[in-house]
Coordinates of C-alpha atoms and ligand atoms in Angstrom, one line a residue:
M1 CA -33.4 -72.5 -95.1
C2 CA -31.6 -69.4 -94.3
I3 CA -28.7 -72.0 -93.5
Q4 CA -29.3 -74.3 -97.0
M5 CA -28.7 -70.4 -99.1
M6 CA -25.9 -69.9 -96.7
K7 CA -24.3 -72.8 -97.2
S8 CA -24.4 -72.4 -101.1
L9 CA -22.8 -68.3 -101.3
M10 CA -20.0 -69.7 -99.8
L11 CA -19.3 -72.7 -101.8
M12 CA -19.9 -70.0 -104.9
F13 CA -17.4 -67.8 -102.7
I14 CA -15.1 -71.0 -102.9
C15 CA -14.9 -72.0 -106.0
V16 CA -15.1 -68.5 -107.5
G17 CA -11.8 -67.7 -105.4
A18 CA -10.4 -71.3 -106.8
S19 CA -10.9 -70.5 -110.4
C20 CA -9.7 -66.8 -109.9
A21 CA -6.3 -68.3 -108.3
N22 CA -6.0 -70.8 -111.3
S23 CA -6.2 -68.4 -113.4
N24 CA -3.4 -66.2 -111.6
V25 CA -1.3 -69.1 -112.0
Q26 CA -2.0 -69.6 -115.8
K27 CA -1.7 -65.5 -116.6
E28 CA 2.2 -66.2 -114.9
S29 CA 2.8 -69.0 -116.7
S30 CA 1.9 -67.7 -120.2
W31 CA 3.6 -64.3 -119.0
A32 CA 7.0 -66.2 -118.9
D33 CA 6.5 -68.6 -121.9
L34 CA 5.6 -65.8 -124.0
A35 CA 9.1 -63.7 -122.6
R36 CA 11.0 -66.4 -123.3
R37 CA 9.5 -67.2 -127.0
N38 CA 10.5 -63.6 -127.3
M39 CA 14.0 -64.0 -125.9
V40 CA 14.5 -66.6 -128.2
E41 CA 13.6 -65.0 -131.6
R42 CA 14.9 -61.8 -130.5
Q43 CA 18.1 -62.0 -128.7
I44 CA 19.6 -65.6 -129.3
R45 CA 18.2 -66.4 -132.7
A46 CA 18.9 -62.8 -134.6
R47 CA 22.4 -63.1 -132.9
G48 CA 22.8 -66.1 -135.5
I49 CA 22.5 -68.8 -132.8
T50 CA 21.7 -72.3 -134.7
D51 CA 21.9 -74.9 -133.4
T52 CA 18.3 -76.8 -132.0
N53 CA 19.5 -78.3 -128.5
V54 CA 20.7 -75.1 -127.3
I55 CA 17.3 -73.1 -128.7
N56 CA 14.9 -76.3 -127.5
A57 CA 16.8 -75.7 -124.0
M58 CA 17.3 -72.2 -123.5
L59 CA 12.8 -72.3 -124.6
K60 CA 12.0 -74.9 -121.8
V61 CA 14.6 -73.9 -118.8
E62 CA 12.2 -70.9 -116.5
R63 CA 14.7 -68.5 -116.3
H64 CA 12.8 -66.3 -114.1
T65 CA 12.7 -69.0 -111.0
F66 CA 16.7 -68.8 -111.2
V67 CA 16.8 -65.5 -109.7
P68 CA 15.7 -63.5 -107.1
T69 CA 11.4 -62.7 -107.1
N70 CA 12.6 -58.7 -107.1
V71 CA 14.4 -59.2 -110.3
A72 CA 12.5 -62.3 -111.8
R73 CA 9.9 -59.9 -114.0
F74 CA 13.3 -58.7 -115.5
A75 CA 15.0 -62.5 -116.4
Y76 CA 14.3 -62.7 -120.0
E77 CA 15.6 -59.0 -120.1
D78 CA 18.9 -58.7 -122.8
Y79 CA 21.2 -58.4 -119.5
P80 CA 23.2 -59.7 -116.5
L81 CA 20.8 -59.9 -113.6
P82 CA 22.2 -60.3 -109.7
I83 CA 21.6 -63.1 -107.7
G84 CA 23.4 -62.5 -104.3
E85 CA 26.4 -62.2 -102.9
G86 CA 27.8 -59.9 -105.5
Q87 CA 27.6 -62.5 -108.3
T88 CA 25.5 -62.3 -111.1
I89 CA 23.7 -64.1 -114.2
S90 CA 24.5 -64.1 -117.3
Q91 CA 22.7 -62.5 -120.3
P92 CA 20.7 -65.3 -122.2
Y93 CA 22.4 -64.8 -125.4
I94 CA 26.2 -65.1 -124.1
V95 CA 24.5 -68.5 -122.1
A96 CA 23.3 -69.3 -125.3
L97 CA 26.7 -68.7 -127.3
M98 CA 28.9 -70.4 -124.7
T99 CA 26.6 -73.7 -125.0
E100 CA 26.6 -73.9 -128.6
R101 CA 30.2 -73.7 -128.7
L102 CA 30.9 -76.5 -126.7
D103 CA 29.0 -78.7 -129.9
L104 CA 27.1 -81.1 -127.6
K105 CA 25.6 -83.7 -129.0
G106 CA 23.8 -85.2 -125.9
D107 CA 26.1 -88.1 -124.3
E108 CA 28.8 -86.1 -122.9
R109 CA 29.7 -85.3 -119.0
V110 CA 30.3 -81.8 -119.0
L111 CA 32.4 -79.5 -115.6
E112 CA 31.1 -76.2 -114.6
I113 CA 32.8 -74.0 -112.8
G114 CA 30.7 -71.3 -111.5
T115 CA 27.1 -72.6 -110.6
G116 CA 25.8 -69.4 -108.9
S117 CA 21.6 -69.2 -109.8
G118 CA 22.3 -72.7 -111.5
Y119 CA 20.5 -71.6 -114.7
Q120 CA 23.5 -72.4 -117.2
A121 CA 23.6 -75.5 -115.8
A122 CA 20.4 -76.4 -115.8
I123 CA 20.3 -75.6 -119.9
L124 CA 23.1 -77.9 -120.0
S125 CA 22.0 -80.7 -118.1
L126 CA 19.0 -81.0 -121.2
I127 CA 21.6 -80.9 -123.7
A128 CA 24.6 -83.0 -122.3
R129 CA 24.0 -86.6 -119.8
E130 CA 25.1 -85.5 -117.0
V131 CA 26.3 -81.8 -115.4
Y132 CA 29.3 -81.3 -112.8
T133 CA 28.8 -77.6 -111.4
I134 CA 31.6 -76.3 -108.8
E135 CA 30.1 -73.3 -106.9
I136 CA 33.0 -71.5 -104.3
V137 CA 30.3 -69.2 -102.3
P138 CA 28.4 -71.7 -100.3
S139 CA 24.9 -70.5 -99.7
L140 CA 24.9 -69.9 -103.7
A141 CA 25.6 -73.4 -104.3
Q142 CA 23.0 -74.5 -101.4
T143 CA 20.5 -72.5 -103.0
A144 CA 21.2 -73.8 -106.5
A145 CA 21.5 -77.2 -105.6
E146 CA 17.7 -77.2 -104.1
R147 CA 16.5 -75.4 -107.2
L148 CA 18.0 -77.4 -109.5
K149 CA 16.3 -81.0 -107.3
V150 CA 12.8 -79.4 -106.7
S151 CA 12.4 -78.7 -110.7
G152 CA 13.3 -81.9 -111.6
Y153 CA 17.1 -81.9 -112.9
T154 CA 17.7 -85.1 -111.7
N155 CA 21.1 -84.8 -113.5
V156 CA 23.2 -82.5 -112.1
F157 CA 26.0 -82.7 -109.6
V158 CA 26.7 -79.9 -107.6
K159 CA 29.5 -79.1 -104.9
C160 CA 30.5 -76.2 -103.2
G161 CA 34.7 -75.8 -103.5
D162 CA 37.4 -74.1 -105.4
G163 CA 36.5 -75.1 -109.3
F164 CA 40.5 -73.9 -109.4
L165 CA 40.9 -78.2 -108.6
G166 CA 38.2 -79.8 -110.4
W167 CA 36.4 -82.6 -109.9
P168 CA 39.0 -85.5 -110.1
D169 CA 36.7 -88.1 -109.4
A170 CA 34.7 -87.4 -111.8
A171 CA 37.3 -86.7 -114.8
P172 CA 37.9 -86.6 -117.6
F173 CA 35.0 -84.3 -119.1
D174 CA 33.9 -84.3 -122.7
A175 CA 33.3 -80.4 -122.3
I176 CA 34.2 -77.7 -119.4
I177 CA 32.9 -74.7 -119.4
I178 CA 33.7 -71.7 -116.6
T179 CA 31.3 -69.3 -116.2
C180 CA 33.8 -66.6 -114.1
A181 CA 36.9 -65.1 -114.7
P182 CA 40.4 -66.4 -114.4
P183 CA 43.5 -64.4 -115.6
E184 CA 44.5 -67.6 -116.9
V185 CA 43.1 -71.3 -117.6
P186 CA 43.5 -73.4 -113.9
Q187 CA 46.2 -76.7 -114.8
P188 CA 44.0 -79.1 -113.0
L189 CA 41.2 -78.5 -115.9
I190 CA 43.0 -78.6 -118.6
D191 CA 44.2 -82.1 -117.0
Q192 CA 40.6 -82.8 -116.6
L193 CA 39.6 -82.5 -120.2
A194 CA 39.2 -85.5 -122.2
E195 CA 40.9 -85.5 -125.5
G196 CA 38.6 -84.3 -128.0
G197 CA 37.3 -82.4 -125.5
R198 CA 35.8 -78.3 -125.5
L199 CA 37.0 -76.2 -122.8
I200 CA 35.3 -72.5 -123.0
V201 CA 36.2 -69.6 -120.8
P202 CA 36.7 -66.1 -120.4
I203 CA 40.1 -65.5 -120.2
G204 CA 41.4 -61.8 -118.6
E205 CA 41.0 -59.5 -115.6
D206 CA 40.4 -55.7 -117.0
F207 CA 40.0 -57.4 -120.5
Q208 CA 38.4 -60.7 -121.2
M209 CA 38.3 -62.3 -124.4
L210 CA 36.0 -65.3 -124.7
T211 CA 38.0 -68.5 -125.5
L212 CA 37.2 -71.9 -126.4
L213 CA 40.4 -74.7 -126.1
E214 CA 39.7 -78.1 -128.3
K215 CA 42.2 -80.8 -127.2
I216 CA 43.5 -82.7 -129.6
E217 CA 46.2 -85.1 -129.7
G218 CA 46.9 -83.7 -126.5
Q219 CA 47.6 -80.1 -127.7
L220 CA 45.8 -77.1 -127.2
Q221 CA 43.8 -75.4 -129.9
K222 CA 43.3 -72.1 -129.3
T223 CA 40.1 -69.8 -130.4
E224 CA 39.2 -66.2 -129.6
I225 CA 35.4 -65.6 -129.6
T226 CA 34.5 -62.4 -128.4
P227 CA 35.1 -60.1 -125.4
V228 CA 33.5 -60.1 -122.6
L229 CA 32.5 -59.3 -119.1
F230 CA 32.6 -61.7 -116.1
V231 CA 33.0 -62.3 -112.5
P232 CA 36.6 -62.9 -111.6
M233 CA 37.2 -66.5 -110.5
K234 CA 38.3 -66.6 -106.5
G235 CA 39.8 -68.8 -104.5
L236 CA 43.2 -70.8 -105.3
I237 CA 43.4 -68.6 -108.8
E238 CA 43.8 -65.4 -106.8
E239 CA 47.3 -66.8 -105.0
K240 CA 49.2 -67.7 -108.3
Ligands
SAH1 N1 26.7 -70.2 -114.7 C1 25.7 -69.0 -113.4 C2 26.1 -67.5 -113.0 C3 28.1 -67.6 -113.0 S1 28.3 -66.1 -112.0 C4 24.2 -69.2 -113.5 O1 24.0 -69.5 -115.0 O2 24.0 -68.1 -113.1 C5 30.6 -66.5 -111.7 C6 30.5 -67.4 -110.3 O3 31.7 -68.0 -110.2 C7 29.9 -66.6 -108.9 O4 29.3 -67.1 -108.5 C8 31.0 -67.2 -108.4 O5 30.7 -67.5 -106.9 C9 31.6 -68.4 -108.7 N2 33.4 -68.4 -108.6 C10 33.7 -67.9 -108.7 N3 35.3 -68.0 -108.5 C11 34.9 -69.4 -107.9 C12 35.5 -70.6 -108.1 N4 37.1 -70.6 -107.9 N5 35.1 -71.7 -107.8 C13 33.5 -72.1 -108.5 N6 32.6 -71.1 -108.6 C14 33.7 -69.6 -108.4

């Protein structure tokens, strides 16, 4: 009798414990869902982003899982965050703005230079057919590749290397996004941009201008968008 009672009590204890753990998980995901909706309303739509594909992707990708756990609670705030190795993940609005300006329709192959956390690549992967992304810091490339794989972003290909050279085997690309700042656009990337393709890049050193280049009949058409602040491009570009 006594043993039976103890068994029942233990069972109750386990059930209460389990339901408690469950509600913690639920609490966590609803916190992030709400924060994401607020982010999209206040930072993205309010500043004029209208592309539904971009908005849906920003609502879906769990930005807090792309940043170190000690800053995860700030993941949906209106500023960039550190991601280790002295690098940063861009402010959500800048991610949305750059993505919108690529004008993706769904069938494109996109090249990203500067994988960082993998967040921008995840956003692009929900809008384009394939995303090729290059990161120069090995530990960042490895962490991003693992994170993207675990989260099911199967159309993203991550390579560790110098993005200056692009990804010749996978070229040409319908769109190229550079998320570190070079003083000028590396020629191999211009060569790997398809006819009719769009390339977005923060150009400059102390002062940087977010710039869109469109390849029209082999010529580059340039549009300056807004001043920005990105980490500098490293590697071969520094030897130029
Ligand atoms: N898009 C990223 C943030 C990029 S931060 C994200 O969504 O998190 C800029 C990144 O560019 C850094 O990780 C930096 O290491 C990388 N980088 C700098 N120079 C590079 C180069 N030559 N080739 C590839 N990556 C480079």
